[in-house]
Tab-separated table of C-alpha atoms and ligand atoms in Angstrom:
chain	number	residue	atom	x	y	z
A	115	MET	CA	68.553	24.558	19.900
A	116	ASN	CA	67.465	27.706	21.724
A	117	GLN	CA	65.826	30.727	20.067
A	118	ASP	CA	69.114	32.569	19.540
A	119	GLN	CA	70.624	29.507	17.849
A	120	LEU	CA	67.595	29.345	15.526
A	121	LYS	CA	68.061	33.038	14.714
A	122	GLN	CA	71.750	32.415	13.973
A	123	ALA	CA	70.826	29.503	11.714
A	124	VAL	CA	68.439	31.641	9.638
A	125	ALA	CA	70.982	34.445	9.470
A	126	ARG	CA	73.480	31.947	8.044
A	127	ALA	CA	70.847	30.672	5.597
A	128	ALA	CA	70.220	34.264	4.477
A	129	ILE	CA	73.937	34.781	3.837
A	130	ASP	CA	73.934	31.648	1.653
A	131	TYR	CA	70.744	32.817	-0.111
A	132	ILE	CA	72.016	36.349	-0.789
A	133	ALA	CA	75.675	35.677	-1.653
A	134	PRO	CA	75.081	34.421	-5.246
A	135	LYS	CA	72.865	37.448	-5.995
A	136	LEU	CA	75.486	40.051	-5.079
A	137	GLU	CA	77.437	42.046	-7.640
A	138	THR	CA	80.092	44.634	-6.862
A	139	ASP	CA	77.608	47.484	-7.472
A	140	SER	CA	74.731	45.877	-5.490
A	141	ILE	CA	73.127	47.702	-2.590
A	142	LEU	CA	71.400	45.656	0.130
A	143	GLY	CA	68.573	46.714	2.428
A	144	ILE	CA	69.139	45.703	6.047
A	145	GLY	CA	66.537	45.460	8.772
A	146	THR	CA	66.417	45.852	12.514
A	147	GLY	CA	66.232	43.558	15.517
A	148	SER	CA	68.059	40.637	17.055
A	149	THR	CA	67.709	38.325	14.015
A	150	ALA	CA	68.835	41.092	11.654
A	151	ASN	CA	71.766	41.735	14.019
A	152	PHE	CA	72.986	38.149	13.614
A	153	PHE	CA	72.736	38.631	9.849
A	154	ILE	CA	74.682	41.913	10.012
A	155	ASP	CA	77.437	40.250	12.053
A	156	MET	CA	77.825	37.570	9.353
A	157	LEU	CA	77.538	40.071	6.485
A	158	GLY	CA	81.035	41.312	7.275
A	159	GLU	CA	82.283	38.153	5.491
A	160	LEU	CA	80.779	39.419	2.214
A	161	LYS	CA	81.678	43.078	2.531
A	162	ASP	CA	83.968	43.081	-0.515
A	163	ASP	CA	81.269	41.486	-2.709
A	164	PHE	CA	78.783	44.389	-2.753
A	165	ALA	CA	78.814	48.192	-2.789
A	166	GLY	CA	76.927	49.064	0.381
A	167	ALA	CA	73.738	48.948	2.392
A	168	VAL	CA	70.720	51.000	3.375
A	169	ALA	CA	69.608	50.407	6.968
A	170	SER	CA	66.104	50.570	8.405
A	171	SER	CA	67.325	52.081	11.695
A	172	ASP	CA	70.132	54.150	13.150
A	173	ALA	CA	71.087	51.128	15.294
A	174	SER	CA	71.581	48.856	12.266
A	175	ALA	CA	73.434	51.622	10.404
A	176	SER	CA	75.915	51.900	13.290
A	177	LYS	CA	76.513	48.146	13.336
A	178	LEU	CA	77.083	48.076	9.579
A	179	LYS	CA	79.525	50.990	9.724
A	180	ALA	CA	81.451	49.318	12.538
A	181	LEU	CA	82.030	46.353	10.200
A	182	GLY	CA	83.379	48.656	7.477
A	183	ILE	CA	80.250	48.339	5.290
A	184	THR	CA	79.311	51.547	3.444
A	185	VAL	CA	75.918	52.862	4.590
A	186	LEU	CA	74.000	54.897	2.037
A	187	ASP	CA	71.037	57.254	2.243
A	188	LEU	CA	68.057	55.665	0.496
A	189	ASN	CA	67.653	58.835	-1.584
A	190	GLU	CA	70.948	58.058	-3.296
A	191	VAL	CA	69.756	54.600	-4.352
A	192	SER	CA	67.259	53.572	-7.053
A	193	GLU	CA	67.083	49.850	-6.316
A	194	LEU	CA	68.051	47.422	-3.603
A	195	VAL	CA	68.946	43.907	-4.696
A	196	ALA	CA	67.193	42.537	-1.602
A	197	TYR	CA	65.947	43.505	1.833
A	198	VAL	CA	66.810	41.150	4.689
A	199	ASP	CA	64.901	41.546	7.944
A	200	GLY	CA	63.137	39.697	10.741
A	201	ALA	CA	59.466	39.711	11.705
A	202	ASP	CA	57.278	39.424	14.769
A	203	GLU	CA	54.751	37.154	13.027
A	204	SER	CA	54.268	35.583	9.588
A	205	ASN	CA	51.297	33.732	8.122
A	206	ALA	CA	51.332	31.300	5.197
A	207	GLN	CA	50.845	34.128	2.671
A	208	LEU	CA	54.001	35.704	4.144
A	209	ALA	CA	51.987	38.674	5.353
A	210	LEU	CA	53.857	39.915	8.413
A	211	ILE	CA	53.557	41.848	11.612
A	212	LYS	CA	56.687	43.923	12.155
A	213	GLY	CA	57.684	46.815	14.384
A	214	GLY	CA	58.510	45.126	17.672
A	215	GLY	CA	61.711	47.171	17.521
A	216	ALA	CA	59.790	50.360	16.585
A	217	ALA	CA	61.472	50.605	13.155
A	218	LEU	CA	58.383	49.722	11.083
A	219	THR	CA	58.108	52.899	9.006
A	220	ARG	CA	61.679	52.841	7.764
A	221	GLU	CA	61.378	49.077	7.302
A	222	LYS	CA	58.356	49.584	5.056
A	223	ILE	CA	60.159	52.228	3.029
A	224	VAL	CA	63.294	50.142	2.545
A	225	ARG	CA	61.187	47.098	1.725
A	226	ALA	CA	59.293	49.112	-0.942
A	227	VAL	CA	62.517	49.839	-2.806
A	228	ALA	CA	63.842	46.268	-2.644
A	229	ARG	CA	63.535	43.794	-5.506
A	230	GLU	CA	63.060	40.948	-3.012
A	231	PHE	CA	62.222	40.796	0.707
A	232	VAL	CA	64.030	37.911	2.394
A	233	CYS	CA	62.447	37.467	5.816
A	234	ILE	CA	64.392	35.601	8.521
A	235	ALA	CA	62.660	34.308	11.626
A	236	ASP	CA	62.635	31.511	14.159
A	237	GLU	CA	59.650	29.169	14.294
A	238	SER	CA	57.977	31.042	17.182
A	239	LYS	CA	56.984	33.699	14.617
A	240	TRP	CA	54.977	31.302	12.394
A	241	VAL	CA	51.207	31.691	12.978
A	242	LYS	CA	47.929	30.702	11.353
A	243	VAL	CA	46.251	34.060	12.033
A	244	LEU	CA	48.156	37.298	12.602
A	245	GLY	CA	47.426	39.346	15.707
A	246	GLU	CA	48.567	37.517	18.796
A	247	PHE	CA	51.616	39.799	18.698
A	248	PRO	CA	50.295	43.335	19.353
A	249	LEU	CA	50.272	45.297	16.089
A	250	PRO	CA	52.621	48.322	16.269
A	251	VAL	CA	51.340	51.580	14.784
A	252	GLU	CA	53.637	54.618	14.443
A	253	VAL	CA	51.758	57.816	15.199
A	254	ILE	CA	52.463	61.563	15.116
A	255	PRO	CA	52.681	62.447	18.858
A	256	MET	CA	49.813	65.008	18.916
A	257	ALA	CA	47.463	62.476	17.257
A	258	ARG	CA	48.073	59.686	19.788
A	259	SER	CA	44.746	59.814	21.660
A	260	TYR	CA	42.667	60.384	18.521
A	261	VAL	CA	44.341	57.471	16.705
A	262	ALA	CA	43.878	55.269	19.786
A	263	ARG	CA	40.105	55.967	19.772
A	264	GLU	CA	39.916	55.125	16.050
A	265	LEU	CA	41.830	51.862	16.625
A	266	VAL	CA	39.298	50.884	19.296
A	267	LYS	CA	36.568	51.316	16.648
A	268	LEU	CA	38.464	48.773	14.516
A	269	GLY	CA	38.245	46.256	17.371
A	270	GLY	CA	41.690	46.613	18.936
A	271	ASP	CA	43.008	47.633	22.338
A	272	PRO	CA	45.816	50.144	21.737
A	273	VAL	CA	48.509	50.552	24.370
A	274	TYR	CA	50.956	53.479	24.297
A	275	ARG	CA	54.565	52.180	24.240
A	276	GLU	CA	55.792	54.495	26.992
A	277	GLY	CA	59.266	55.957	26.755
A	278	VAL	CA	59.784	54.961	23.100
A	279	VAL	CA	60.432	57.591	20.437
A	280	THR	CA	61.023	56.287	16.919
A	281	ASP	CA	63.979	57.305	14.740
A	282	ASN	CA	61.433	59.620	13.050
A	283	GLY	CA	60.481	61.361	16.331
A	284	ASN	CA	57.074	59.686	16.648
A	285	VAL	CA	55.375	57.378	19.167
A	286	ILE	CA	54.118	53.788	18.978
A	287	LEU	CA	50.709	52.366	19.850
A	288	ASP	CA	50.690	48.560	20.214
A	289	VAL	CA	47.258	47.219	19.304
A	290	HIS	CA	46.282	44.153	21.319
A	291	ASN	CA	43.497	41.619	20.837
A	292	LEU	CA	43.226	41.758	17.062
A	293	SER	CA	42.503	38.599	15.109
A	294	ILE	CA	43.611	39.669	11.674
A	295	ILE	CA	41.684	37.585	9.169
A	296	ASP	CA	42.176	40.048	6.283
A	297	PRO	CA	45.600	41.686	6.753
A	298	LYS	CA	45.454	43.687	3.489
A	299	ASP	CA	42.126	45.253	4.426
A	300	LEU	CA	43.244	46.146	7.962
A	301	GLU	CA	46.551	47.561	6.701
A	302	LEU	CA	44.652	49.988	4.456
A	303	LYS	CA	42.060	50.887	7.109
A	304	ILE	CA	44.723	51.787	9.681
A	305	ASN	CA	46.712	53.772	7.121
A	306	GLN	CA	43.618	55.882	6.473
A	307	ILE	CA	43.455	57.154	10.074
A	308	THR	CA	44.786	60.708	10.131
A	309	GLY	CA	47.908	60.907	12.267
A	310	VAL	CA	49.079	57.366	11.484
A	311	VAL	CA	52.512	57.334	9.875
A	312	ALA	CA	52.585	53.582	9.177
A	313	ASN	CA	51.383	50.346	10.692
A	314	GLY	CA	53.289	47.120	11.194
A	315	LEU	CA	51.223	45.016	8.797
A	316	PHE	CA	53.309	44.036	5.783
A	317	ALA	CA	50.505	42.504	3.734
A	318	HIS	CA	50.392	44.521	0.501
A	319	GLN	CA	54.156	44.200	0.318
A	320	GLY	CA	54.962	41.164	2.421
A	321	ALA	CA	57.945	38.853	2.239
A	322	ASP	CA	58.927	37.152	-1.030
A	323	VAL	CA	60.610	34.316	0.810
A	324	LEU	CA	60.762	33.303	4.465
A	325	LEU	CA	63.744	31.441	5.893
A	326	LEU	CA	62.167	29.885	8.980
A	327	GLY	CA	64.390	28.431	11.669
A	328	ARG	CA	62.965	25.165	12.959
A	329	ARG	CA	64.644	22.756	15.305
A	330	ALA	CA	64.819	20.248	12.427
A	331	GLY	CA	66.543	22.799	10.157
A	332	VAL	CA	65.877	25.965	8.157
A	333	GLU	CA	62.775	25.780	5.979
A	334	THR	CA	62.482	27.936	2.843
A	335	ILE	CA	58.881	29.075	2.463
A	336	TYR	CA	57.297	30.948	-0.448
A	337	PRO	CA	53.901	32.717	-0.220
A	338	LYS	CA	50.910	30.393	-0.463
B	499	5RP	C1	61.800	45.706	14.281
B	499	5RP	C2	61.194	44.515	13.667
B	499	5RP	C3	61.885	43.199	13.875
B	499	5RP	O1	62.140	42.638	12.638
B	499	5RP	C4	60.997	42.304	14.671
B	499	5RP	O2	60.619	42.969	15.876
B	499	5RP	C5	61.683	40.980	14.995
B	499	5RP	O3	62.704	41.205	15.907
B	499	5RP	P1	63.665	40.055	16.416
B	499	5RP	O4	64.478	39.615	15.239
B	499	5RP	O5	64.488	40.734	17.489
B	499	5RP	O6	62.819	38.942	16.964
B	499	5RP	O7	60.188	44.549	13.007
B	499	5RP	O8	60.982	46.847	14.134
């Protein structure tokens, strides 16, 4: 099985996991990225079983609409039955690094409103210690250099993701060479830097369940 086949397998597992939880008035949160895209493609099968979706990016919203799924503004919604999204890394506590697709801020917001975060990922994302994947930080453009200097003080090597503007009109710094032993602590410290909109650590509100695509099959993992 190649990586795309593993992503398809976890997308299918997420459909099976979500289907029994859906009611005709349910609203789903939908993430961003290639794994989430496989899930969106399959979600068309269930479109008559729930009321609509909130997307964490304009790209996912367009895909959902193309399938005939109603896309709602999060401000119209008080609760999401679940949020389904991928990740760049997960540890055994199901603390995540996200934001490889630059959608981390909206992903965090949608995740905050969801009753349950169902993370879907292939086995390459499973790590002992977070940080090999550079940690994305969304930054107000005029604060970019200041935030970069503050991130160096925290032990990282920030790199400006050139040519990328987020759906919120901001820029991304990818922080290399972090070995994130205490993800909750680092998440708070980075959030306290003025000019940071959000960082890609999902530790305070991580995943509730991870469907991990392994060559031997999909493993269902709960936080340790
Ligand atoms: C986007 C994300 C994605 O979930 C993450 O980058 C994983 O992407 P993929 O499913 O393409 O491997 O956080 O901001």
